[in-house]
Short mmCIF file of N, CA and C in Angstrom, two decimals:
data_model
loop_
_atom_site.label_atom_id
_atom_site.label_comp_id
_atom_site.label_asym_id
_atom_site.label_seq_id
_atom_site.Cartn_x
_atom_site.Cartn_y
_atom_site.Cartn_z
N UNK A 1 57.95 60.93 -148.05
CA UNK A 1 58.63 60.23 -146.98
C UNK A 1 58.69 58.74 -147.33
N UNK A 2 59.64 58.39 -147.05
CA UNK A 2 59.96 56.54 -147.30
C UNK A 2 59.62 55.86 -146.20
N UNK A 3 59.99 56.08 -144.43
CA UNK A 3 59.61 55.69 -144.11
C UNK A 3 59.79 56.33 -142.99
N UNK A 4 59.12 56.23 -141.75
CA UNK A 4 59.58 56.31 -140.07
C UNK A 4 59.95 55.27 -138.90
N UNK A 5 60.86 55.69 -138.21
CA UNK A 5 61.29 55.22 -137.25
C UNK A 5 61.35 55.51 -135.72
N UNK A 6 60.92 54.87 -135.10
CA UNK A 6 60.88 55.68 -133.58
C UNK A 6 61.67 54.28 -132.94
N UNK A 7 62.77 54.96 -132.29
CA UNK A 7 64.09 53.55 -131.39
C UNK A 7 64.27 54.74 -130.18
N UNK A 8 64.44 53.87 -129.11
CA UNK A 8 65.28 54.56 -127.62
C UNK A 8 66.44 54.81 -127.86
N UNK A 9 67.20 55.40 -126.31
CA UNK A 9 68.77 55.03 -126.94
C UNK A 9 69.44 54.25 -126.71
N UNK A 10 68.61 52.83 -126.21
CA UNK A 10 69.46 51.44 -126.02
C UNK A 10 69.42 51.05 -127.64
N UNK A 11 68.55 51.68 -128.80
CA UNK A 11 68.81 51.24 -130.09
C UNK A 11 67.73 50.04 -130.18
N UNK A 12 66.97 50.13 -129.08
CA UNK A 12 65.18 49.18 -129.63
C UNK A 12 64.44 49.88 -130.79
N UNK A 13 63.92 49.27 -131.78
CA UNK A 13 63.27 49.75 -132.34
C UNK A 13 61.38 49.89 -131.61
N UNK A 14 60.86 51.05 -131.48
CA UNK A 14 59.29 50.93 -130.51
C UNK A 14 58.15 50.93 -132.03
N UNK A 15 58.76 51.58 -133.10
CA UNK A 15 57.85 52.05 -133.97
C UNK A 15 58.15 51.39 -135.40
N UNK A 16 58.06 51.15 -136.40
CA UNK A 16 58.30 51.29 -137.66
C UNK A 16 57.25 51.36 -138.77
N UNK A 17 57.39 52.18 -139.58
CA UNK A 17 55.82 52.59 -140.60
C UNK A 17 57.05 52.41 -141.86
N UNK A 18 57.00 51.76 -142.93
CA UNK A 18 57.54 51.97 -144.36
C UNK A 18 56.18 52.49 -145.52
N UNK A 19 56.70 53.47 -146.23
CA UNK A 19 55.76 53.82 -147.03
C UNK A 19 56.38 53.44 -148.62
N UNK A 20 57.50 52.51 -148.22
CA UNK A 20 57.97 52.18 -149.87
C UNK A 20 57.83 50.73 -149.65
N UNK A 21 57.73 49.87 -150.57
CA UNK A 21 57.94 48.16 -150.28
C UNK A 21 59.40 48.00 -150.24
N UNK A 22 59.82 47.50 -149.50
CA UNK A 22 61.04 46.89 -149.09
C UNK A 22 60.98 45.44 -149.17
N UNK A 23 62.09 44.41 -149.32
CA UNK A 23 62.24 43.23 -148.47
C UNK A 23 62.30 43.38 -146.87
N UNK A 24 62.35 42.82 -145.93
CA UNK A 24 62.43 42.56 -144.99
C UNK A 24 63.78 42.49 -144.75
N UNK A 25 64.80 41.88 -144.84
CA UNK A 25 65.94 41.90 -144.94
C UNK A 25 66.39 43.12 -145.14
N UNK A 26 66.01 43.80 -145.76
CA UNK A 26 67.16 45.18 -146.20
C UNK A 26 66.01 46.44 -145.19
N UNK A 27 65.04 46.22 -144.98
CA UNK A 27 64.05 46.69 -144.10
C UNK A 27 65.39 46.74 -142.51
N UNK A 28 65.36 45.66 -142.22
CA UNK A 28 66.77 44.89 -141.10
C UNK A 28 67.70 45.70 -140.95
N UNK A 29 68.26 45.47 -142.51
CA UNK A 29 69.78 46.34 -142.62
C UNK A 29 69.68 47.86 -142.37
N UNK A 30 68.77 48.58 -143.09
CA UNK A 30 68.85 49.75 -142.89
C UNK A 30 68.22 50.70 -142.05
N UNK A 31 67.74 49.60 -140.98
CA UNK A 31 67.01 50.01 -139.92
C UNK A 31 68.53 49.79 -139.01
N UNK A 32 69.05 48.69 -138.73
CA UNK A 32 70.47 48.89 -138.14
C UNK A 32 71.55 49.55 -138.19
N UNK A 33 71.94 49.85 -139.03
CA UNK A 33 72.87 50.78 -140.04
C UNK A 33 72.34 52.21 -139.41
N UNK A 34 71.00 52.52 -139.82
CA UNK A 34 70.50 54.11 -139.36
C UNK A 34 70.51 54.23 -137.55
N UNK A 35 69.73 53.07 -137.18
CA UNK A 35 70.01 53.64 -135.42
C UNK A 35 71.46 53.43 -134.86
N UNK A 36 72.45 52.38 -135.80
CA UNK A 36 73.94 52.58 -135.03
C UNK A 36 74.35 54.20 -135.48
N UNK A 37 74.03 54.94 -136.60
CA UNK A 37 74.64 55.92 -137.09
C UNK A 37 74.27 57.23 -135.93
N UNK A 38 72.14 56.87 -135.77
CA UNK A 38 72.34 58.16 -135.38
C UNK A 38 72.64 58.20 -133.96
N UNK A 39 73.01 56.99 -133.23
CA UNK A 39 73.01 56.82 -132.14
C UNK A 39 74.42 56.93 -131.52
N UNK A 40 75.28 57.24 -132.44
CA UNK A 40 76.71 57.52 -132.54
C UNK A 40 76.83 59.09 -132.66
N UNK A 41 76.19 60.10 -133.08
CA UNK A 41 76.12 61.28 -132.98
C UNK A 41 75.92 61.70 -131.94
N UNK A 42 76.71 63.04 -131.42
CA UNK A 42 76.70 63.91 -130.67
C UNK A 42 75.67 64.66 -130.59
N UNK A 43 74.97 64.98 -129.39
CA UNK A 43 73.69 65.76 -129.27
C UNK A 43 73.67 67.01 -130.24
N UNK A 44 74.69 67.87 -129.84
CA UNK A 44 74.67 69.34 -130.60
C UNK A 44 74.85 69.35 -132.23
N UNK A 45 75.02 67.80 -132.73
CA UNK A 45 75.10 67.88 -134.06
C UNK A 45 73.96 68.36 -134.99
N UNK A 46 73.38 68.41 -135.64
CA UNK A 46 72.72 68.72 -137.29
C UNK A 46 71.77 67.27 -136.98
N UNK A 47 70.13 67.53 -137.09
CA UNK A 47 69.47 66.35 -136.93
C UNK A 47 69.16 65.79 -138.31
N UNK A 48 70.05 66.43 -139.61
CA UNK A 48 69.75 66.13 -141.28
C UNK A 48 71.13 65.16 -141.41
N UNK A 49 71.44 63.96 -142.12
CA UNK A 49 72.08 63.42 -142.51
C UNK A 49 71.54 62.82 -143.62
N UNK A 50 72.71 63.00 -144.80
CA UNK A 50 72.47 62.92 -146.40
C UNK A 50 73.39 61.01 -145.89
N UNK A 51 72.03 59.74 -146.61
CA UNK A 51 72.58 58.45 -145.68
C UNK A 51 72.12 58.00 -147.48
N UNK A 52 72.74 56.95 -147.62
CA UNK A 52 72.53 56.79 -149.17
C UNK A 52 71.94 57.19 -150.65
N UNK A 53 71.29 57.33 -150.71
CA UNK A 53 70.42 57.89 -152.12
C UNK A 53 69.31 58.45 -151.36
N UNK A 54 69.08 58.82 -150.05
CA UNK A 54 68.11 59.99 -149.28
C UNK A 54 68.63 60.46 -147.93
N UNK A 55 67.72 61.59 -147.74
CA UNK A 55 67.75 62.44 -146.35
C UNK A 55 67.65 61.77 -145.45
N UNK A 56 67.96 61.72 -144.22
CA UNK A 56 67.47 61.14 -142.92
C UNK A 56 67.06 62.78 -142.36
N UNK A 57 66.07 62.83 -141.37
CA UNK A 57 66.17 63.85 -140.40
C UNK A 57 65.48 63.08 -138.88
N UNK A 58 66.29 63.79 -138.09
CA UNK A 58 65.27 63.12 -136.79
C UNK A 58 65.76 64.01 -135.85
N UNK A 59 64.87 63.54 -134.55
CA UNK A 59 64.88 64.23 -133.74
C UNK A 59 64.91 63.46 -132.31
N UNK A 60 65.09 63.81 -131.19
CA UNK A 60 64.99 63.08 -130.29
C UNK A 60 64.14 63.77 -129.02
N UNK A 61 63.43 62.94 -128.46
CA UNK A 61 62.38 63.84 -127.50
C UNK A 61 62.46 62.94 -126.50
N UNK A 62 63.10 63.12 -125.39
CA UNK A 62 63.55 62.54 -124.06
C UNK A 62 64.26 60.94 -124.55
N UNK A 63 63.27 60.10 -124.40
CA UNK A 63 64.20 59.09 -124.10
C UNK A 63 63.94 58.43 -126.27
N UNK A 64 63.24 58.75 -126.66
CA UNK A 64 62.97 58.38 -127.91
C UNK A 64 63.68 59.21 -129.11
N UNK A 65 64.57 57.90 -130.44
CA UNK A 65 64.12 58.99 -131.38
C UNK A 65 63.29 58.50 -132.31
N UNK A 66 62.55 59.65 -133.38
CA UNK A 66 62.25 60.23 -134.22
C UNK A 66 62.88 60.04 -135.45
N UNK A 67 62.91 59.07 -136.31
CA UNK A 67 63.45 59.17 -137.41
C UNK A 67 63.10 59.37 -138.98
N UNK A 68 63.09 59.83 -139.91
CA UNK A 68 62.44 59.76 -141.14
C UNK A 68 63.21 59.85 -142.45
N UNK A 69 63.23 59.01 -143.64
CA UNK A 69 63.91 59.61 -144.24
C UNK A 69 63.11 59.69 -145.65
N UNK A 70 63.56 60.68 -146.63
CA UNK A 70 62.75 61.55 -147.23
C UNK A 70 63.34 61.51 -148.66
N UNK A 71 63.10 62.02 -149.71
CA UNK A 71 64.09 62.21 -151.20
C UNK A 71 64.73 63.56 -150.97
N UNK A 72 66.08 63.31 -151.86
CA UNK A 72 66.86 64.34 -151.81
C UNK A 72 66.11 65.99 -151.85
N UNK A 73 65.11 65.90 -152.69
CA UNK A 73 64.39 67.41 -153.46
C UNK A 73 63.37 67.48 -152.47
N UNK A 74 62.76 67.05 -151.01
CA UNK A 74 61.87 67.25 -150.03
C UNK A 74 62.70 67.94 -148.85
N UNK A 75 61.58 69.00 -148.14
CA UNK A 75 62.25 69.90 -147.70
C UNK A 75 62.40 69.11 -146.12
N UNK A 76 63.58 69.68 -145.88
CA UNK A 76 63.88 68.75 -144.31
C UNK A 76 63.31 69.83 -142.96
N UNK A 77 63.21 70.72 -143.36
CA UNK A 77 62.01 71.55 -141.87
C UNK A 77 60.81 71.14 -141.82
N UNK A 78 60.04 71.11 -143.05
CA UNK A 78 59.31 70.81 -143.16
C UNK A 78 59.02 68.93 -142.69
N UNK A 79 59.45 67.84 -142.93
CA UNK A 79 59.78 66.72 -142.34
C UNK A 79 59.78 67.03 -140.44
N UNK A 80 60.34 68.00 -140.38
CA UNK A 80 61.18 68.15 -138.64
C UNK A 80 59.75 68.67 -138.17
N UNK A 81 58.65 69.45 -138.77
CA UNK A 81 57.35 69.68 -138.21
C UNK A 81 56.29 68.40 -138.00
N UNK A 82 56.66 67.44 -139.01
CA UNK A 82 55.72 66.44 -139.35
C UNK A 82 55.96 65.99 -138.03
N UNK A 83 57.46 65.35 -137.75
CA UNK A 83 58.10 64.81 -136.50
C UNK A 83 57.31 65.59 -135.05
N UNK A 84 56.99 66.91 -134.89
CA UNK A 84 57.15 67.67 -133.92
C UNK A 84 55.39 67.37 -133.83
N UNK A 85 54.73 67.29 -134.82
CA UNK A 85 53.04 67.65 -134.84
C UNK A 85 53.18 65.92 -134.49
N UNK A 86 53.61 65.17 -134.59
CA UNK A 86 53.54 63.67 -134.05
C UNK A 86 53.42 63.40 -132.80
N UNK A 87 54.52 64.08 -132.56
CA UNK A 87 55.25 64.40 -131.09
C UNK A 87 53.83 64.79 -129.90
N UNK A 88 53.75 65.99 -130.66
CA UNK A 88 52.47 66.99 -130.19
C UNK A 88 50.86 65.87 -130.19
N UNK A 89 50.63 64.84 -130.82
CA UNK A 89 49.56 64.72 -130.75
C UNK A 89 49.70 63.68 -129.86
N UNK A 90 50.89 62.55 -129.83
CA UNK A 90 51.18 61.74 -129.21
C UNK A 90 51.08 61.91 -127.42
N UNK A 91 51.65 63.52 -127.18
CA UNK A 91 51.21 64.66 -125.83
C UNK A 91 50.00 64.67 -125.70
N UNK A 92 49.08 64.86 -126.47
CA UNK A 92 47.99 65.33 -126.15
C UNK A 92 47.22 64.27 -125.38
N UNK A 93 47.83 62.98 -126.73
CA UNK A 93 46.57 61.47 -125.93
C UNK A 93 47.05 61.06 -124.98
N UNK A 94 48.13 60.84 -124.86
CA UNK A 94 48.72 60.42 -123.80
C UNK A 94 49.34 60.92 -122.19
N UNK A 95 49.37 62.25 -122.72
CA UNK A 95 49.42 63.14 -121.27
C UNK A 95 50.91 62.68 -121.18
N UNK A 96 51.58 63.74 -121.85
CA UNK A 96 53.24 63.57 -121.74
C UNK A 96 53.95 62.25 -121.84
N UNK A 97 53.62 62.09 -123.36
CA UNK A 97 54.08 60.47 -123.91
C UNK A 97 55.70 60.39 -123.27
N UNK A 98 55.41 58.95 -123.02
CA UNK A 98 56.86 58.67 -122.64
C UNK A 98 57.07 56.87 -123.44
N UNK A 99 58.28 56.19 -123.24
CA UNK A 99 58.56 55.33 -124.38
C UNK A 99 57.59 53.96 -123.93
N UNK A 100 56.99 54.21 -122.35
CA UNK A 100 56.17 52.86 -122.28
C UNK A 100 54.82 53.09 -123.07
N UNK A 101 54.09 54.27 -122.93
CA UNK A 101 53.04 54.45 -123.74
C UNK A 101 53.05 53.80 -125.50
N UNK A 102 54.66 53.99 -125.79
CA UNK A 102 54.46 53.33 -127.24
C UNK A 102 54.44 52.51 -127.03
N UNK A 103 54.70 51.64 -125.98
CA UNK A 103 55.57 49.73 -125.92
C UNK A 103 54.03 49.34 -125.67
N UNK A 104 53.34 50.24 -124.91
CA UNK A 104 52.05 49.31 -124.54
C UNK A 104 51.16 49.83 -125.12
N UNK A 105 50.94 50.74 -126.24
CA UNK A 105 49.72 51.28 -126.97
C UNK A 105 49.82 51.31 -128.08
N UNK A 106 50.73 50.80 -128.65
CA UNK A 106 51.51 50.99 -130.32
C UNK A 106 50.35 50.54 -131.31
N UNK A 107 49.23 50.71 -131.03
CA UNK A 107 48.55 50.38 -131.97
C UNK A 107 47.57 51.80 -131.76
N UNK A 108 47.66 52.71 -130.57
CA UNK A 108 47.18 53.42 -130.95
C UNK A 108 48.56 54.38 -131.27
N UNK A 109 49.50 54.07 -130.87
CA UNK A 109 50.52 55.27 -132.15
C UNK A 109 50.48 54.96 -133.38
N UNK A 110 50.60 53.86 -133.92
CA UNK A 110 50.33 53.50 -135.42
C UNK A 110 48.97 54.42 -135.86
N UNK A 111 47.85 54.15 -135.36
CA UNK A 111 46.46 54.77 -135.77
C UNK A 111 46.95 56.17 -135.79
N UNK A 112 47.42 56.55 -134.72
CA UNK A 112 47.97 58.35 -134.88
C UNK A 112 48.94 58.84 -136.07
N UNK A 113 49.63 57.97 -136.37
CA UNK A 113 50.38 58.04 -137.36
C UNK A 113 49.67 57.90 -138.81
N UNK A 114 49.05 56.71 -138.35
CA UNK A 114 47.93 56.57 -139.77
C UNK A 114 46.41 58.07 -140.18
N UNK A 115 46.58 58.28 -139.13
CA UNK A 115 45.65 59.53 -139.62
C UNK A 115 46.54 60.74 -139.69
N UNK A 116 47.79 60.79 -139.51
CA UNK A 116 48.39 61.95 -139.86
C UNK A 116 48.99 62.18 -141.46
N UNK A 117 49.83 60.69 -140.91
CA UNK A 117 50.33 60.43 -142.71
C UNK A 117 49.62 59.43 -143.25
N UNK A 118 49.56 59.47 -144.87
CA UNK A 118 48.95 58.28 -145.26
C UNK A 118 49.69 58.38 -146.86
N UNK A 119 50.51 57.42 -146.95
CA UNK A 119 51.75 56.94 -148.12
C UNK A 119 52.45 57.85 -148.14
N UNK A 120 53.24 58.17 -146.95
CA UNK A 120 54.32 58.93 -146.73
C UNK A 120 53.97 60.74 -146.93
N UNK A 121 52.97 60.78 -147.58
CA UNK A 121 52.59 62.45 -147.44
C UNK A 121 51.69 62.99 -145.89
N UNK A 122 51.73 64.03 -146.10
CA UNK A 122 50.70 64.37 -144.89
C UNK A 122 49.02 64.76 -145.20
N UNK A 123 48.09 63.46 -144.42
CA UNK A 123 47.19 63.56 -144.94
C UNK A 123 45.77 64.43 -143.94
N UNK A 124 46.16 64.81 -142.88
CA UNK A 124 45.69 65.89 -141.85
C UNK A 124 46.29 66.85 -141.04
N UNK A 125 46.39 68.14 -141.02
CA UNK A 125 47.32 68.95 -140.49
C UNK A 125 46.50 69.74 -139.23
N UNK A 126 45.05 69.27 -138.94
CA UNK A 126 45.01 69.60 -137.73
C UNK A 126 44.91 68.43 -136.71
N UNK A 127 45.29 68.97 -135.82
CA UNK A 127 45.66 68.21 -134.20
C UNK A 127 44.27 67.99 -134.28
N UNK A 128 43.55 69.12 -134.07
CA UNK A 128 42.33 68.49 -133.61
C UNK A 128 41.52 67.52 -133.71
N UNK A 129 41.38 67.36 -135.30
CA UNK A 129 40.71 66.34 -136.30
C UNK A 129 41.24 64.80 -136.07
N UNK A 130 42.78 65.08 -136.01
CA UNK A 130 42.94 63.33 -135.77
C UNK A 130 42.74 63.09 -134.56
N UNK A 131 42.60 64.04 -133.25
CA UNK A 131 42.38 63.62 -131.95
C UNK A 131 40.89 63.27 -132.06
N UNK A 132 39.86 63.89 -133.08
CA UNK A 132 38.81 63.67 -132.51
C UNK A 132 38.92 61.87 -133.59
N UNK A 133 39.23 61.57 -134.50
CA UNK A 133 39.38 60.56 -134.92
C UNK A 133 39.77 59.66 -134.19
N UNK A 134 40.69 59.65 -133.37
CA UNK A 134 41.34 58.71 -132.65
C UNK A 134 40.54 58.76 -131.17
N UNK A 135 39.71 59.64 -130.84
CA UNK A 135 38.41 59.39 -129.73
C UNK A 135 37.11 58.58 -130.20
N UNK A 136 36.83 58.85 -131.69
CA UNK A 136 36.01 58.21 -131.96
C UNK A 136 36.20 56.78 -132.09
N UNK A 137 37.67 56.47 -132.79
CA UNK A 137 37.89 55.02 -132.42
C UNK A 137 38.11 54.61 -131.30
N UNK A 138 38.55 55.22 -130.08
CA UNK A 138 38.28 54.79 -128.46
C UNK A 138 37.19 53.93 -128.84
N UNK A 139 36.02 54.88 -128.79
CA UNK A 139 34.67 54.50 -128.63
C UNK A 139 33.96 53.16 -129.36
N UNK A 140 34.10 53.47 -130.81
CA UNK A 140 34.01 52.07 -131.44
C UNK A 140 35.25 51.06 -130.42
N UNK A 141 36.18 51.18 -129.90
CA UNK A 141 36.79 49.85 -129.20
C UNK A 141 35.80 49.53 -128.09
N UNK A 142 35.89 50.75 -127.40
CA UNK A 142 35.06 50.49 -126.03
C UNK A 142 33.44 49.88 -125.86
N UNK A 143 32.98 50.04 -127.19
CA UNK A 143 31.54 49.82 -127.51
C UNK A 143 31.74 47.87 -128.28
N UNK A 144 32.70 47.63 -128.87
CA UNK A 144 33.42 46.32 -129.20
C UNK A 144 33.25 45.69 -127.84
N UNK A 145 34.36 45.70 -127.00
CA UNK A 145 34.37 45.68 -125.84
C UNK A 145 33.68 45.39 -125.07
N UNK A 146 32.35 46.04 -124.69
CA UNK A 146 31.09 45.80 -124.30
C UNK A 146 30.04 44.83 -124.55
N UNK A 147 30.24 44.34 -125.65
CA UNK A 147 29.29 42.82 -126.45
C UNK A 147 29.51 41.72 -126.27
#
């Protein structure tokens, strides 16, 4: 995976993780370019679009999407689970994530993200494990917190 994206559909960006070095500038461009594109698609369309020299796939889950894009030879269901087990853990902590939970906790979606993927591969595939990871860092905050 190159990188992820999570935008509403006013076209805010809430999320961004790059797992390739970019400039900043072209970071810009092709973060604009991708949410005018997919934000111009019709619901019932195909969530795979072949967008310069890689895959895009995404998904959209109420008011958010889901974006990722991947190398041509990586499988795109497989990507659409990564998206869905995100989705799913993001449910779990949050008790039916919705787009303020990212605006005001984005550091614990980043951490969720960071224990799922780590340099664009997937580096834990159970729910459980990063939930209990991401309780244990509660605790180290809450114990911070306390001093």
């Amino acid at each position: 995976m190159q990188f992820m994206l999570l935008f509403s559909r006013q076209g805010k960006l809430r999320l961004q993780k790059w797992y390739t070095a970019q400039p900043d500038k072209l970071k810009k461009k092709i973060t604009r370019e991708l949410v005018t594109t997919i934000l111009a698609r019709k619901p019932k369309m195909c969530s795979f679009l072949e967008w310069k020299d890689m895959k895009i796939v995404y998904k959209r889950y109420a008011s958010l999407y889901f974006c990722c894009a991947i190398e041509h030879d990586d499988n795109e269901l497989l990507t659409l689970e990564i998206i869905h087990r995100y989705v799913e853990l993001l449910d779990k902590y949050f008790g039916s994530v919705c787009e303020l939970d990212i605006i005001f906790n984005f550091e614990k979606a980043y951490f969720m993200l960071d224990e799922l993927l780590l340099g664009g591969e997937v580096q834990e595939t159970s729910k459980k494990n990063v939930l209990k990871a991401i309780a244990a860092q509660d605790l180290l905050q809450e114990a911070e917190q306390a001093m």
